[in-house]
Structure formats: C-alpha cells, structure tokens
C-alpha cells in the first residue's frame, strides 16, 4: 500500500506563538468567569435603535452603495466625511488622504505589508499593543522599544534607521498612558528630521475622562499644504465610539502612502462592507457619535473609578498602578519581583477571573511583572468581585513561587 506523501509544513512564523494568548481568549468558556482581560466596549453603549434606522435607510435608499462591491479606497462620501472631521487649522485633508479599512486591525496588517521587509526594524512604544505585534509577526521584525516616559528618551535616536515608528499616544494599550503635548511635538519633529514614517494609532482618542483632548500628532504635523503630505500615518476606528461589529476603520496619510495601502488592500479583502460604510457615513452626518459620547464617557469614567477603588481595597501592597485619565485599561505592576504574571494568569483563571499578563505585550516575551486590567465591560459590582478574586489568586501564585 502506497503511503501518502508528506504535506509541506506550515509557515515558520506560526511556531512563534504563545499559549498565554490562546488561554485568555478561550477563558470566556469558563462559567461565572469575570473577564477583565479584553479591551471590550460595553454593549449598553451601542445606539441600537438609531443604528437599526440607519441600516434600513442604507439598504432601501442606498442599495447600490450598501450591497454592491465598492471601491477599494472606500465610499467617497465616507472618505470626505473623515477628511472633514480631522481637518484643522494648518491641516488640510482631502479624499486622497483617506483609506477606509475593515477595522483598525486591517490598517495595521496593511502597514506591515507595505512597510516591513522581512526581519525589518520597528521602533515601537513599549509595552506594545498585542494586535500590532500579531499583525506584523509573519514578517519576523525586530523591535527597538520606545519608553516615552523615560527621562532620557530621544525620539530621533529611536526612529533613526527604523522602517517606521509606532505610537498609541492616547491612553496606550496596554498601559493607559497619555503622551504629553511636548513629547508629541518631539515625535513629529523626529519623524520629519529622520524621514521615518510614524504610525499614530488612536482607537481611544475620544475616551478622555479628565481634561480636554490633546492635539493629535497628525494635527501637529500639518504645514498648511494644499493636501497633507507629512510623515504621520494616522489610524482611527469606530469600534470604541460606535460599535466594534461594524469593522470600520480608517487611515489618514500622505496620498502616496494611501495609494500603497490601497494596493495592499486589493489583495486582502478587495473592499470593506458597503453596508457598514454607508451606516457610518450617515451616523457621522447625523452627529450620532457626538450625541452618545457624553453617556459613554460618564459610564466608563464611573467604572474606572470603581475599579481603582476596588484595587485600593484588595490589591494594595500587591501591585502599584496609576489612575488613567482615559482609555480602557489600568496597568498594574507587581511589587514582589518573584511574581510571574504568566503563572498568575493560570491561578486567576482557577479563581474565575481573567486579566492579561505583560508578556504578550513584549515582543520578546520577557516582561512578566505586570498585568493589564480592563474596566469598561463590567459593572462596578463585578469589578469589585474581580479585584477580590485577583488578590486571592495573587497570594496563591506568590505562595507557590
């Protein structure tokens, strides 16, 4: 009997993964689990009745745009709306500066396709967003960590010779930190001086709970040109300010960068859902995102306060943390260096609570001292119980260390 031929192996990059990510993604199957691991909006914030009306209108009145294949770049009306929304004094944006993507994750994937050579160097704000690391993993890049909060941080030195820089300036995922205005100006100056593209990923830019929003690096890089042609590649999404299921994101950049990303998108999904784009366009026109924002901010601000208060009651003496001024996360660092937060994750799941360990935000997986805790999904009572369970799990993990 002839034996079947051996099939070729899978791509090598698939072997470079970790079971921690799989573990916390599968944790949702545990009964009575309190999930504080993901970056999940609360469904309570979704304007369901408004979206239902907009969906009906999109299908009945704009079926050609909503139901057919659409342009790779995105619907012209939505691109115009986003260009108008982000234009500012000194920053002139047109349709040619905007690409619609299938969520923010596709934008990250497309950037990897057009900017990363195999094994190329990325200068990334550290710790770095897990989704970006996953999107770029097939190209096996190397990373230069950018610790923006360090007193001796030099953005020009960090960006020099990198294929691009990557920053989440508004309430970074995972740390929740806010990059200050002067650091933003320094990043823009460094990108211009070195000629390095600088990706400004901004999924949390509307979620300011304390104080007025800071200017985007995109805005600071404007030079009052007829059409923006600067070094910033700005990424946005509707996932946090409307609903994540739309999978509507966008890139704002110089026209030549948009053209390169369009070429990459053509071989990815050809076009983003026309129905979702049309709903988003009409939502912008109706001012829906602005109308629901105060309710969203009020809800999330109260949950941030509830989590931090619960952490003070249950985790004081075990972790240190700062109260974030926006975003979706608290970053907590173990006071005892013996605590391995990969081990803590397993213990936490046994106590029916889930948080995200710091190793998945480190390209080398070496940082095992911190955890990311989400506060937007759960009501205050669950946040209280989650903090209590986490304290029990931490003491158990330290006892076994």
GROMACS .gro file of C-alpha atoms in nm:
model
  401
    1UNK     CA    1   0.000   0.000   0.000
    2UNK     CA    2   0.142   0.336  -0.102
    3UNK     CA    3   0.183   0.576   0.187
    4UNK     CA    4   0.054   0.932   0.130
    5UNK     CA    5   0.313   1.195   0.056
    6UNK     CA    6   0.414   1.416   0.345
    7UNK     CA    7   0.241   1.751   0.330
    8UNK     CA    8   0.456   2.065   0.341
    9UNK     CA    9   0.489   2.221   0.685
   10UNK     CA   10   0.309   2.533   0.794
   11UNK     CA   11   0.471   2.875   0.764
   12UNK     CA   12   0.755   2.914   1.014
   13UNK     CA   13   0.612   3.222   1.183
   14UNK     CA   14   0.319   3.018   1.321
   15UNK     CA   15   0.560   2.835   1.552
   16UNK     CA   16   0.650   3.166   1.718
   17UNK     CA   17   0.336   3.198   1.926
   18UNK     CA   18   0.244   3.165   2.292
   19UNK     CA   19  -0.020   2.970   2.477
   20UNK     CA   20  -0.095   3.270   2.701
   21UNK     CA   21  -0.287   3.447   2.424
   22UNK     CA   22  -0.486   3.133   2.343
   23UNK     CA   23  -0.554   3.081   2.711
   24UNK     CA   24  -0.711   3.416   2.785
   25UNK     CA   25  -0.906   3.419   2.458
   26UNK     CA   26  -1.055   3.078   2.546
   27UNK     CA   27  -1.132   3.184   2.902
   28UNK     CA   28  -1.478   3.307   2.803
   29UNK     CA   29  -1.596   2.946   2.813
   30UNK     CA   30  -1.543   2.926   3.192
   31UNK     CA   31  -1.878   2.956   3.376
   32UNK     CA   32  -1.911   3.261   3.606
   33UNK     CA   33  -1.576   3.400   3.490
   34UNK     CA   34  -1.522   3.773   3.540
   35UNK     CA   35  -1.338   3.882   3.225
   36UNK     CA   36  -1.119   4.187   3.280
   37UNK     CA   37  -0.870   4.084   3.011
   38UNK     CA   38  -1.007   4.216   2.682
   39UNK     CA   39  -1.046   4.569   2.550
   40UNK     CA   40  -1.419   4.538   2.513
   41UNK     CA   41  -1.679   4.817   2.498
   42UNK     CA   42  -1.999   4.764   2.694
   43UNK     CA   43  -2.295   4.673   2.466
   44UNK     CA   44  -2.501   4.913   2.680
   45UNK     CA   45  -2.333   5.200   2.492
   46UNK     CA   46  -2.445   5.087   2.146
   47UNK     CA   47  -2.722   5.310   1.999
   48UNK     CA   48  -2.921   5.011   1.875
   49UNK     CA   49  -3.242   5.188   1.768
   50UNK     CA   50  -3.052   5.461   1.580
   51UNK     CA   51  -2.835   5.205   1.404
   52UNK     CA   52  -3.139   4.999   1.310
   53UNK     CA   53  -3.295   5.301   1.138
   54UNK     CA   54  -2.969   5.384   0.961
   55UNK     CA   55  -2.929   5.025   0.841
   56UNK     CA   56  -3.281   5.022   0.698
   57UNK     CA   57  -3.221   5.352   0.526
   58UNK     CA   58  -2.887   5.234   0.384
   59UNK     CA   59  -3.046   4.926   0.227
   60UNK     CA   60  -3.365   5.086   0.099
   61UNK     CA   61  -3.230   5.424  -0.015
   62UNK     CA   62  -2.867   5.349  -0.100
   63UNK     CA   63  -2.866   4.985  -0.206
   64UNK     CA   64  -2.614   5.049  -0.482
   65UNK     CA   65  -2.352   5.156  -0.230
   66UNK     CA   66  -2.463   4.930   0.054
   67UNK     CA   67  -2.499   4.596  -0.120
   68UNK     CA   68  -2.261   4.600  -0.418
   69UNK     CA   69  -1.885   4.566  -0.436
   70UNK     CA   70  -1.740   4.906  -0.359
   71UNK     CA   71  -1.423   5.099  -0.437
   72UNK     CA   72  -1.111   4.964  -0.267
   73UNK     CA   73  -1.044   5.306  -0.112
   74UNK     CA   74  -1.389   5.319   0.047
   75UNK     CA   75  -1.708   5.511  -0.026
   76UNK     CA   76  -1.632   5.861  -0.145
   77UNK     CA   77  -1.885   6.019   0.092
   78UNK     CA   78  -1.738   5.848   0.398
   79UNK     CA   79  -1.383   5.940   0.298
   80UNK     CA   80  -1.494   6.302   0.256
   81UNK     CA   81  -1.663   6.295   0.597
   82UNK     CA   82  -1.350   6.165   0.769
   83UNK     CA   83  -1.130   6.417   0.588
   84UNK     CA   84  -1.358   6.697   0.707
   85UNK     CA   85  -1.375   6.558   1.061
   86UNK     CA   86  -0.996   6.553   1.107
   87UNK     CA   87  -0.905   6.868   0.915
   88UNK     CA   88  -0.784   7.152   1.138
   89UNK     CA   89  -0.614   7.491   1.107
   90UNK     CA   90  -0.290   7.417   0.922
   91UNK     CA   91  -0.403   7.064   0.832
   92UNK     CA   92  -0.586   7.032   0.501
   93UNK     CA   93  -0.717   6.684   0.432
   94UNK     CA   94  -0.890   6.564   0.118
   95UNK     CA   95  -1.038   6.240  -0.003
   96UNK     CA   96  -0.697   6.138  -0.137
   97UNK     CA   97  -0.566   6.133   0.222
   98UNK     CA   98  -0.816   5.873   0.345
   99UNK     CA   99  -0.848   5.495   0.314
  100UNK     CA  100  -1.135   5.302   0.473
  101UNK     CA  101  -1.027   4.973   0.630
  102UNK     CA  102  -1.205   4.672   0.775
  103UNK     CA  103  -1.139   4.773   1.133
  104UNK     CA  104  -0.821   4.913   1.282
  105UNK     CA  105  -0.659   4.569   1.269
  106UNK     CA  106  -0.665   4.565   0.890
  107UNK     CA  107  -0.489   4.900   0.887
  108UNK     CA  108  -0.209   4.751   1.099
  109UNK     CA  109  -0.187   4.449   0.871
  110UNK     CA  110  -0.168   4.667   0.559
  111UNK     CA  111   0.106   4.882   0.714
  112UNK     CA  112   0.304   4.566   0.774
  113UNK     CA  113   0.263   4.464   0.411
  114UNK     CA  114   0.383   4.794   0.267
  115UNK     CA  115   0.649   4.898   0.520
  116UNK     CA  116   0.814   4.591   0.676
  117UNK     CA  117   1.084   4.399   0.495
  118UNK     CA  118   1.148   4.051   0.633
  119UNK     CA  119   1.331   4.099   0.963
  120UNK     CA  120   1.299   4.479   0.942
  121UNK     CA  121   1.331   4.713   1.240
  122UNK     CA  122   1.025   4.874   1.403
  123UNK     CA  123   1.057   5.141   1.672
  124UNK     CA  124   0.756   5.070   1.894
  125UNK     CA  125   0.622   5.236   2.205
  126UNK     CA  126   0.683   4.981   2.478
  127UNK     CA  127   0.495   4.786   2.607
  128UNK     CA  128   0.330   4.747   2.266
  129UNK     CA  129  -0.023   4.667   2.152
  130UNK     CA  130  -0.066   4.290   2.116
  131UNK     CA  131  -0.274   4.320   1.799
  132UNK     CA  132   0.003   4.512   1.623
  133UNK     CA  133   0.262   4.254   1.725
  134UNK     CA  134   0.037   3.977   1.592
  135UNK     CA  135  -0.031   4.163   1.265
  136UNK     CA  136   0.339   4.206   1.191
  137UNK     CA  137   0.463   3.868   1.316
  138UNK     CA  138   0.467   3.698   0.969
  139UNK     CA  139   0.749   3.934   0.868
  140UNK     CA  140   0.960   3.844   1.175
  141UNK     CA  141   1.052   4.207   1.252
  142UNK     CA  142   1.294   4.317   1.519
  143UNK     CA  143   1.188   4.583   1.768
  144UNK     CA  144   1.350   4.888   1.922
  145UNK     CA  145   1.150   4.967   2.238
  146UNK     CA  146   1.047   5.330   2.286
  147UNK     CA  147   0.992   5.407   2.655
  148UNK     CA  148   0.845   5.752   2.612
  149UNK     CA  149   0.817   5.815   2.988
  150UNK     CA  150   1.194   5.772   3.043
  151UNK     CA  151   1.381   6.094   3.125
  152UNK     CA  152   1.649   6.028   2.863
  153UNK     CA  153   1.415   5.922   2.581
  154UNK     CA  154   1.529   6.060   2.244
  155UNK     CA  155   1.264   6.015   1.970
  156UNK     CA  156   1.505   6.099   1.688
  157UNK     CA  157   1.752   5.833   1.800
  158UNK     CA  158   1.464   5.587   1.838
  159UNK     CA  159   1.326   5.646   1.488
  160UNK     CA  160   1.658   5.664   1.304
  161UNK     CA  161   1.703   5.373   1.059
  162UNK     CA  162   1.370   5.213   1.160
  163UNK     CA  163   1.125   5.116   0.887
  164UNK     CA  164   0.861   5.305   1.086
  165UNK     CA  165   0.771   5.412   1.438
  166UNK     CA  166   0.455   5.302   1.618
  167UNK     CA  167   0.288   5.501   1.896
  168UNK     CA  168  -0.051   5.489   2.072
  169UNK     CA  169  -0.040   5.838   2.227
  170UNK     CA  170  -0.393   5.848   2.370
  171UNK     CA  171  -0.416   5.602   2.661
  172UNK     CA  172  -0.181   5.342   2.523
  173UNK     CA  173  -0.286   4.982   2.503
  174UNK     CA  174  -0.177   4.824   2.736
  175UNK     CA  175  -0.055   5.085   2.987
  176UNK     CA  176  -0.328   5.350   2.959
  177UNK     CA  177  -0.060   5.621   2.949
  178UNK     CA  178  -0.115   5.957   2.781
  179UNK     CA  179   0.174   6.101   2.578
  180UNK     CA  180   0.210   6.472   2.657
  181UNK     CA  181   0.199   6.757   2.408
  182UNK     CA  182   0.572   6.829   2.412
  183UNK     CA  183   0.653   6.463   2.354
  184UNK     CA  184   0.407   6.463   2.064
  185UNK     CA  185   0.581   6.766   1.912
  186UNK     CA  186   0.917   6.594   1.959
  187UNK     CA  187   0.790   6.280   1.782
  188UNK     CA  188   0.669   6.485   1.485
  189UNK     CA  189   0.998   6.675   1.465
  190UNK     CA  190   1.191   6.346   1.483
  191UNK     CA  191   0.984   6.190   1.204
  192UNK     CA  192   1.047   6.492   0.984
  193UNK     CA  193   1.418   6.504   1.066
  194UNK     CA  194   1.482   6.133   1.010
  195UNK     CA  195   1.240   6.077   0.721
  196UNK     CA  196   1.083   5.788   0.911
  197UNK     CA  197   0.712   5.716   0.885
  198UNK     CA  198   0.538   5.746   1.222
  199UNK     CA  199   0.218   5.547   1.284
  200UNK     CA  200  -0.021   5.720   1.525
  201UNK     CA  201  -0.272   5.455   1.634
  202UNK     CA  202  -0.568   5.625   1.800
  203UNK     CA  203  -0.853   5.388   1.894
  204UNK     CA  204  -0.911   5.561   2.230
  205UNK     CA  205  -0.886   5.924   2.122
  206UNK     CA  206  -1.242   6.012   2.222
  207UNK     CA  207  -1.221   5.848   2.566
  208UNK     CA  208  -1.087   6.140   2.773
  209UNK     CA  209  -1.235   6.135   3.126
  210UNK     CA  210  -1.027   6.412   3.284
  211UNK     CA  211  -0.929   6.723   3.091
  212UNK     CA  212  -0.953   6.835   2.729
  213UNK     CA  213  -0.821   6.619   2.443
  214UNK     CA  214  -0.461   6.685   2.341
  215UNK     CA  215  -0.376   6.768   1.978
  216UNK     CA  216  -0.308   6.468   1.756
  217UNK     CA  217   0.039   6.425   1.611
  218UNK     CA  218  -0.133   6.431   1.273
  219UNK     CA  219  -0.260   6.781   1.351
  220UNK     CA  220   0.078   6.895   1.484
  221UNK     CA  221   0.245   6.778   1.162
  222UNK     CA  222   0.023   6.992   0.937
  223UNK     CA  223   0.208   7.254   0.731
  224UNK     CA  224  -0.091   7.423   0.566
  225UNK     CA  225  -0.018   7.242   0.239
  226UNK     CA  226  -0.298   7.218  -0.021
  227UNK     CA  227  -0.311   6.844   0.057
  228UNK     CA  228  -0.145   6.685   0.360
  229UNK     CA  229   0.187   6.520   0.267
  230UNK     CA  230   0.352   6.471   0.605
  231UNK     CA  231   0.514   6.171   0.780
  232UNK     CA  232   0.226   6.072   1.011
  233UNK     CA  233   0.012   5.767   0.932
  234UNK     CA  234  -0.296   5.814   1.148
  235UNK     CA  235  -0.522   5.518   1.232
  236UNK     CA  236  -0.878   5.553   1.363
  237UNK     CA  237  -1.176   5.327   1.424
  238UNK     CA  238  -1.545   5.332   1.511
  239UNK     CA  239  -1.506   5.030   1.740
  240UNK     CA  240  -1.481   5.231   2.061
  241UNK     CA  241  -1.714   5.520   1.978
  242UNK     CA  242  -1.999   5.345   1.797
  243UNK     CA  243  -1.982   4.963   1.786
  244UNK     CA  244  -1.699   4.718   1.713
  245UNK     CA  245  -1.907   4.488   1.492
  246UNK     CA  246  -1.909   4.742   1.209
  247UNK     CA  247  -1.538   4.678   1.150
  248UNK     CA  248  -1.496   5.030   1.017
  249UNK     CA  249  -1.155   5.189   1.049
  250UNK     CA  250  -0.953   5.440   0.851
  251UNK     CA  251  -0.604   5.553   0.764
  252UNK     CA  252  -0.518   5.919   0.710
  253UNK     CA  253  -0.181   5.976   0.545
  254UNK     CA  254   0.004   6.131   0.254
  255UNK     CA  255  -0.150   6.040  -0.084
  256UNK     CA  256   0.143   5.820  -0.188
  257UNK     CA  257   0.111   5.617   0.131
  258UNK     CA  258  -0.265   5.582   0.076
  259UNK     CA  259  -0.200   5.453  -0.277
  260UNK     CA  260   0.044   5.193  -0.146
  261UNK     CA  261  -0.205   5.077   0.118
  262UNK     CA  262  -0.480   5.057  -0.145
  263UNK     CA  263  -0.261   4.820  -0.347
  264UNK     CA  264  -0.216   4.601  -0.039
  265UNK     CA  265  -0.586   4.610   0.046
  266UNK     CA  266  -0.676   4.498  -0.305
  267UNK     CA  267  -0.514   4.163  -0.229
  268UNK     CA  268  -0.660   4.145   0.121
  269UNK     CA  269  -1.039   4.188   0.113
  270UNK     CA  270  -1.090   4.395  -0.204
  271UNK     CA  271  -1.332   4.626  -0.026
  272UNK     CA  272  -1.479   4.695   0.317
  273UNK     CA  273  -1.851   4.627   0.370
  274UNK     CA  274  -2.051   4.887   0.179
  275UNK     CA  275  -2.344   4.847   0.417
  276UNK     CA  276  -2.132   4.925   0.720
  277UNK     CA  277  -1.963   5.215   0.543
  278UNK     CA  278  -2.297   5.368   0.446
  279UNK     CA  279  -2.428   5.336   0.803
  280UNK     CA  280  -2.108   5.500   0.931
  281UNK     CA  281  -2.139   5.782   0.678
  282UNK     CA  282  -2.497   5.853   0.781
  283UNK     CA  283  -2.408   5.825   1.151
  284UNK     CA  284  -2.144   6.096   1.106
  285UNK     CA  285  -2.389   6.314   0.913
  286UNK     CA  286  -2.650   6.278   1.190
  287UNK     CA  287  -2.398   6.361   1.463
  288UNK     CA  288  -2.466   6.026   1.629
  289UNK     CA  289  -2.116   5.969   1.768
  290UNK     CA  290  -2.112   6.315   1.927
  291UNK     CA  291  -2.460   6.264   2.074
  292UNK     CA  292  -2.382   5.939   2.251
  293UNK     CA  293  -2.030   6.036   2.365
  294UNK     CA  294  -2.129   6.204   2.696
  295UNK     CA  295  -2.316   5.891   2.805
  296UNK     CA  296  -2.021   5.669   2.710
  297UNK     CA  297  -1.774   5.890   2.895
  298UNK     CA  298  -1.993   5.905   3.205
  299UNK     CA  299  -2.033   5.527   3.216
  300UNK     CA  300  -1.666   5.447   3.161
  301UNK     CA  301  -1.543   5.718   3.399
  302UNK     CA  302  -1.756   5.571   3.679
  303UNK     CA  303  -1.623   5.222   3.604
  304UNK     CA  304  -1.264   5.341   3.604
  305UNK     CA  305  -1.324   5.494   3.945
  306UNK     CA  306  -1.494   5.177   4.068
  307UNK     CA  307  -1.207   4.955   3.956
  308UNK     CA  308  -0.937   5.177   4.105
  309UNK     CA  309  -1.127   5.197   4.434
  310UNK     CA  310  -1.164   4.817   4.438
  311UNK     CA  311  -0.793   4.777   4.363
  312UNK     CA  312  -0.711   5.004   4.656
  313UNK     CA  313  -0.921   4.784   4.885
  314UNK     CA  314  -0.795   4.446   4.762
  315UNK     CA  315  -0.464   4.486   4.577
  316UNK     CA  316  -0.281   4.750   4.781
  317UNK     CA  317   0.051   4.602   4.887
  318UNK     CA  318   0.049   4.357   4.596
  319UNK     CA  319   0.065   4.591   4.294
  320UNK     CA  320   0.139   4.952   4.206
  321UNK     CA  321  -0.062   5.141   3.944
  322UNK     CA  322  -0.161   5.484   3.820
  323UNK     CA  323  -0.518   5.600   3.768
  324UNK     CA  324  -0.555   5.654   3.390
  325UNK     CA  325  -0.712   5.977   3.268
  326UNK     CA  326  -0.886   5.799   2.981
  327UNK     CA  327  -0.898   5.485   2.771
  328UNK     CA  328  -0.998   5.137   2.885
  329UNK     CA  329  -0.716   4.995   3.097
  330UNK     CA  330  -0.527   5.005   3.424
  331UNK     CA  331  -0.168   4.877   3.413
  332UNK     CA  332  -0.058   4.724   3.742
  333UNK     CA  333   0.296   4.613   3.829
  334UNK     CA  334   0.369   4.353   4.096
  335UNK     CA  335   0.558   4.486   4.398
  336UNK     CA  336   0.715   4.145   4.456
  337UNK     CA  337   0.960   4.067   4.171
  338UNK     CA  338   0.905   3.695   4.234
  339UNK     CA  339   0.555   3.715   4.085
  340UNK     CA  340   0.540   3.581   3.728
  341UNK     CA  341   0.218   3.712   3.577
  342UNK     CA  342   0.203   3.427   3.324
  343UNK     CA  343   0.174   3.200   3.627
  344UNK     CA  344  -0.073   3.445   3.782
  345UNK     CA  345  -0.299   3.413   3.475
  346UNK     CA  346  -0.335   3.040   3.532
  347UNK     CA  347  -0.405   3.094   3.901
  348UNK     CA  348  -0.650   3.375   3.822
  349UNK     CA  349  -0.846   3.150   3.585
  350UNK     CA  350  -0.871   2.893   3.864
  351UNK     CA  351  -1.025   3.173   4.075
  352UNK     CA  352  -1.259   3.261   3.785
  353UNK     CA  353  -1.113   3.598   3.695
  354UNK     CA  354  -0.913   3.685   3.384
  355UNK     CA  355  -0.657   3.960   3.326
  356UNK     CA  356  -0.386   3.997   3.061
  357UNK     CA  357  -0.021   3.931   3.155
  358UNK     CA  358   0.250   4.169   3.037
  359UNK     CA  359   0.446   3.906   2.844
  360UNK     CA  360   0.211   3.926   2.543
  361UNK     CA  361   0.286   4.299   2.505
  362UNK     CA  362   0.663   4.239   2.493
  363UNK     CA  363   0.793   4.125   2.151
  364UNK     CA  364   1.048   3.907   2.334
  365UNK     CA  365   0.801   3.782   2.598
  366UNK     CA  366   1.038   3.868   2.883
  367UNK     CA  367   0.827   4.118   3.078
  368UNK     CA  368   0.638   3.906   3.332
  369UNK     CA  369   0.589   4.158   3.611
  370UNK     CA  370   0.270   4.344   3.514
  371UNK     CA  371  -0.095   4.292   3.418
  372UNK     CA  372  -0.348   4.484   3.210
  373UNK     CA  373  -0.694   4.519   3.364
  374UNK     CA  374  -0.997   4.637   3.163
  375UNK     CA  375  -1.272   4.840   3.334
  376UNK     CA  376  -1.516   4.925   3.052
  377UNK     CA  377  -1.703   4.595   3.015
  378UNK     CA  378  -1.808   4.513   3.371
  379UNK     CA  379  -2.040   4.688   3.616
  380UNK     CA  380  -1.894   4.811   3.948
  381UNK     CA  381  -2.010   4.506   4.144
  382UNK     CA  382  -1.826   4.271   3.910
  383UNK     CA  383  -1.516   4.492   3.915
  384UNK     CA  384  -1.519   4.472   4.296
  385UNK     CA  385  -1.551   4.093   4.294
  386UNK     CA  386  -1.290   4.065   4.019
  387UNK     CA  387  -1.037   4.262   4.223
  388UNK     CA  388  -1.110   4.042   4.527
  389UNK     CA  389  -1.058   3.723   4.327
  390UNK     CA  390  -0.742   3.864   4.171
  391UNK     CA  391  -0.599   3.936   4.517
  392UNK     CA  392  -0.667   3.576   4.621
  393UNK     CA  393  -0.506   3.445   4.303
  394UNK     CA  394  -0.201   3.669   4.351
  395UNK     CA  395  -0.142   3.545   4.704
  396UNK     CA  396  -0.181   3.186   4.585
  397UNK     CA  397   0.067   3.242   4.300
  398UNK     CA  398   0.318   3.403   4.538
  399UNK     CA  399   0.275   3.114   4.782
  400UNK     CA  400   0.367   2.870   4.507
  401UNK     CA  401   0.661   3.075   4.381
   0.00000   0.00000   0.00000
